[in-house]
PDB file of C-alpha atoms in Angstrom:
ATOM      1  CA  GLN A   1     246.462 119.440  51.363  1.00 88.00           C
ATOM      2  CA  VAL A   2     245.745 115.916  48.742  1.00 91.00           C
ATOM      3  CA  GLN A   3     242.679 114.010  50.406  1.00 94.00           C
ATOM      4  CA  VAL A   4     241.063 110.980  48.428  1.00 96.00           C
ATOM      5  CA  VAL A   5     237.895 109.092  49.981  1.00 97.00           C
ATOM      6  CA  GLU A   6     236.359 105.558  48.336  1.00 98.00           C
ATOM      7  CA  SER A   7     233.636 103.829  49.207  1.00 98.00           C
ATOM      8  CA  GLY A   8     230.928 101.321  48.160  1.00 98.00           C
ATOM      9  CA  GLY A   9     233.383  97.720  48.816  1.00 98.00           C
ATOM     10  CA  GLY A  10     231.059  95.662  50.798  1.00 98.00           C
ATOM     11  CA  LEU A  11     230.681  92.218  51.175  1.00 98.00           C
ATOM     12  CA  VAL A  12     229.124  89.479  48.126  1.00 98.00           C
ATOM     13  CA  GLN A  13     228.879  86.436  46.864  1.00 98.00           C
ATOM     14  CA  THR A  14     231.219  85.322  44.131  1.00 98.00           C
ATOM     15  CA  GLY A  15     229.172  86.389  40.132  1.00 98.00           C
ATOM     16  CA  GLY A  16     228.147  89.507  42.111  1.00 98.00           C
ATOM     17  CA  SER A  17     229.126  93.439  41.629  1.00 98.00           C
ATOM     18  CA  LEU A  18     229.665  95.900  43.120  1.00 98.00           C
ATOM     19  CA  ARG A  19     230.719  99.774  42.122  1.00 98.00           C
ATOM     20  CA  LEU A  20     233.580 101.465  44.097  1.00 98.00           C
ATOM     21  CA  SER A  21     234.026 105.431  44.199  1.00 98.00           C
ATOM     22  CA  CYS A  22     236.721 107.410  44.891  1.00 98.00           C
ATOM     23  CA  THR A  23     236.184 111.165  45.429  1.00 97.00           C
ATOM     24  CA  ALA A  24     239.285 113.550  45.279  1.00 95.00           C
ATOM     25  CA  SER A  25     240.642 116.874  46.319  1.00 92.00           C
ATOM     26  CA  GLY A  26     243.529 118.861  46.534  1.00 91.00           C
ATOM     27  CA  LEU A  27     245.005 118.076  43.272  1.00 89.00           C
ATOM     28  CA  SER A  28     244.287 118.639  39.892  1.00 91.00           C
ATOM     29  CA  PHE A  29     242.482 116.420  39.101  1.00 90.00           C
ATOM     30  CA  ALA A  30     240.976 116.585  35.668  1.00 88.00           C
ATOM     31  CA  VAL A  31     244.335 116.541  34.092  1.00 89.00           C
ATOM     32  CA  ALA A  32     245.529 113.560  36.724  1.00 93.00           C
ATOM     33  CA  SER A  33     245.511 109.627  34.832  1.00 96.00           C
ATOM     34  CA  MET A  34     244.156 108.207  38.780  1.00 97.00           C
ATOM     35  CA  GLY A  35     243.824 104.595  39.147  1.00 97.00           C
ATOM     36  CA  TRP A  36     242.950 101.686  42.161  1.00 98.00           C
ATOM     37  CA  PHE A  37     245.297  99.483  43.461  1.00 98.00           C
ATOM     38  CA  ARG A  38     244.399  96.694  45.833  1.00 97.00           C
ATOM     39  CA  GLN A  39     246.135  94.892  48.871  1.00 97.00           C
ATOM     40  CA  ALA A  40     244.900  91.062  49.642  1.00 96.00           C
ATOM     41  CA  PRO A  41     245.815  90.333  53.346  1.00 92.00           C
ATOM     42  CA  GLY A  42     249.878  89.252  53.479  1.00 95.00           C
ATOM     43  CA  LYS A  43     250.299  90.655  49.579  1.00 95.00           C
ATOM     44  CA  VAL A  44     252.000  93.864  47.729  1.00 94.00           C
ATOM     45  CA  ARG A  45     249.073  96.406  46.651  1.00 95.00           C
ATOM     46  CA  GLU A  46     249.343  96.236  43.046  1.00 95.00           C
ATOM     47  CA  GLY A  47     247.663  97.963  40.638  1.00 96.00           C
ATOM     48  CA  VAL A  48     244.348  96.953  39.345  1.00 97.00           C
ATOM     49  CA  SER A  49     243.244 100.044  36.810  1.00 98.00           C
ATOM     50  CA  CYS A  50     244.167 103.409  35.149  1.00 98.00           C
ATOM     51  CA  ILE A  51     242.057 105.635  33.483  1.00 98.00           C
ATOM     52  CA  ALA A  52     244.149 108.560  31.646  1.00 97.00           C
ATOM     53  CA  TRP A  53     243.114 112.095  32.712  1.00 95.00           C
ATOM     54  CA  ASN A  54     240.471 112.650  29.508  1.00 94.00           C
ATOM     55  CA  GLY A  55     238.730 108.822  29.730  1.00 92.00           C
ATOM     56  CA  GLY A  56     240.700 108.880  26.416  1.00 93.00           C
ATOM     57  CA  SER A  57     242.545 105.648  27.784  1.00 95.00           C
ATOM     58  CA  ALA A  58     242.085 103.173  30.310  1.00 97.00           C
ATOM     59  CA  PHE A  59     244.794 100.071  32.195  1.00 97.00           C
ATOM     60  CA  TYR A  60     243.486  96.935  33.571  1.00 97.00           C
ATOM     61  CA  ALA A  61     245.495  94.477  34.812  1.00 97.00           C
ATOM     62  CA  ASP A  62     245.219  91.226  33.079  1.00 97.00           C
ATOM     63  CA  SER A  63     243.049  89.280  36.540  1.00 97.00           C
ATOM     64  CA  VAL A  64     240.288  91.800  35.924  1.00 98.00           C
ATOM     65  CA  LYS A  65     240.336  92.116  31.743  1.00 98.00           C
ATOM     66  CA  GLY A  66     236.867  92.449  31.212  1.00 98.00           C
ATOM     67  CA  ARG A  67     235.129  92.216  34.627  1.00 98.00           C
ATOM     68  CA  PHE A  68     236.056  95.487  35.727  1.00 98.00           C
ATOM     69  CA  THR A  69     235.614  99.002  34.264  1.00 98.00           C
ATOM     70  CA  ILE A  70     236.694 102.440  34.834  1.00 98.00           C
ATOM     71  CA  SER A  71     235.560 105.123  34.401  1.00 98.00           C
ATOM     72  CA  ARG A  72     235.753 109.177  36.114  1.00 98.00           C
ATOM     73  CA  ASP A  73     233.157 112.290  36.148  1.00 97.00           C
ATOM     74  CA  ASN A  74     235.776 115.003  36.111  1.00 96.00           C
ATOM     75  CA  ALA A  75     233.138 118.238  37.351  1.00 95.00           C
ATOM     76  CA  LYS A  76     232.605 115.678  40.408  1.00 96.00           C
ATOM     77  CA  LYS A  77     236.221 114.774  40.579  1.00 95.00           C
ATOM     78  CA  GLN A  78     235.027 111.628  41.298  1.00 97.00           C
ATOM     79  CA  LEU A  79     236.244 108.457  40.318  1.00 98.00           C
ATOM     80  CA  TYR A  80     234.852 105.124  39.682  1.00 98.00           C
ATOM     81  CA  LEU A  81     235.673 101.347  39.168  1.00 98.00           C
ATOM     82  CA  GLN A  82     232.444  98.732  37.894  1.00 98.00           C
ATOM     83  CA  MET A  83     233.382  95.164  39.304  1.00 98.00           C
ATOM     84  CA  ASN A  84     230.589  92.577  37.802  1.00 98.00           C
ATOM     85  CA  SER A  85     231.505  88.614  37.949  1.00 98.00           C
ATOM     86  CA  LEU A  86     233.465  89.065  41.545  1.00 98.00           C
ATOM     87  CA  LYS A  87     236.116  86.162  42.350  1.00 98.00           C
ATOM     88  CA  PRO A  88     237.317  84.847  45.771  1.00 97.00           C
ATOM     89  CA  GLU A  89     240.031  86.348  44.479  1.00 97.00           C
ATOM     90  CA  ASP A  90     239.421  89.796  44.379  1.00 98.00           C
ATOM     91  CA  THR A  91     239.332  90.211  48.589  1.00 98.00           C
ATOM     92  CA  ALA A  92     240.798  92.885  49.357  1.00 98.00           C
ATOM     93  CA  MET A  93     241.561  97.043  50.352  1.00 98.00           C
ATOM     94  CA  TYR A  94     240.876  99.183  47.358  1.00 98.00           C
ATOM     95  CA  TYR A  95     242.665 102.319  47.105  1.00 98.00           C
ATOM     96  CA  CYS A  96     242.792 105.356  44.611  1.00 97.00           C
ATOM     97  CA  ALA A  97     245.634 107.731  44.078  1.00 96.00           C
ATOM     98  CA  ALA A  98     246.948 109.458  41.193  1.00 96.00           C
ATOM     99  CA  ASP A  99     249.242 107.650  38.990  1.00 96.00           C
ATOM    100  CA  PRO A 100     250.743 110.106  36.279  1.00 93.00           C
ATOM    101  CA  GLY A 101     250.880 108.247  32.654  1.00 93.00           C
ATOM    102  CA  CYS A 102     249.674 105.731  34.476  1.00 95.00           C
ATOM    103  CA  SER A 103     252.785 104.363  34.494  1.00 92.00           C
ATOM    104  CA  ALA A 104     252.981 102.782  38.041  1.00 92.00           C
ATOM    105  CA  SER A 105     250.087 100.720  36.891  1.00 92.00           C
ATOM    106  CA  LYS A 106     251.299 100.203  33.348  1.00 90.00           C
ATOM    107  CA  GLY A 107     254.974  98.514  34.785  1.00 89.00           C
ATOM    108  CA  GLY A 108     253.085  96.368  37.939  1.00 87.00           C
ATOM    109  CA  GLY A 109     254.749  99.124  40.718  1.00 90.00           C
ATOM    110  CA  LEU A 110     252.955 102.099  43.143  1.00 93.00           C
ATOM    111  CA  PRO A 111     252.704 105.359  41.781  1.00 94.00           C
ATOM    112  CA  ASN A 112     254.995 108.148  44.030  1.00 92.00           C
ATOM    113  CA  PHE A 113     251.389 109.030  45.789  1.00 91.00           C
ATOM    114  CA  ASP A 114     251.712 110.470  49.054  1.00 90.00           C
ATOM    115  CA  ASP A 115     247.313 110.716  49.687  1.00 92.00           C
ATOM    116  CA  TRP A 116     246.741 107.182  50.094  1.00 95.00           C
ATOM    117  CA  GLY A 117     243.315 107.117  52.038  1.00 94.00           C
ATOM    118  CA  GLN A 118     241.827 104.707  53.907  1.00 97.00           C
ATOM    119  CA  GLY A 119     240.499 103.029  51.188  1.00 98.00           C
ATOM    120  CA  THR A 120     237.212 100.550  50.956  1.00 98.00           C
ATOM    121  CA  GLN A 121     237.230  96.812  51.918  1.00 98.00           C
ATOM    122  CA  VAL A 122     235.435  93.995  49.260  1.00 98.00           C
ATOM    123  CA  THR A 123     234.774  90.897  50.734  1.00 98.00           C
ATOM    124  CA  VAL A 124     233.794  87.498  48.471  1.00 98.00           C
ATOM    125  CA  SER A 125     232.815  84.758  49.407  1.00 97.00           C
ATOM    126  CA  SER A 126     233.006  81.807  47.920  1.00 92.00           C
TER     127      SER A 126
END
């Protein structure tokens, strides 16, 4: 049974930082490209960043390039998202999911992932 649990969200002021974590179980984490996605109120869920199974390559949405950094620890089956210089428009619920080849993230869609977690809320005040 696949399970992902996101954590690390919170309330920060504009310009602040947060580090999100995602702990995965029940999937072959070490060989899976993993992505971060977010959904703001009234908006569709969108890809934020994705990292290859070995950490060798990463994708970032234009809106977060230069501010967010994705990383992973395969031994711990954990995925991270370091978010710096946060803006009010980053306010959203953040989710992690397996994204084979980071195809969905790069294509602007969502992966065919049946086990979305509860997400972690990030709120950036102006």
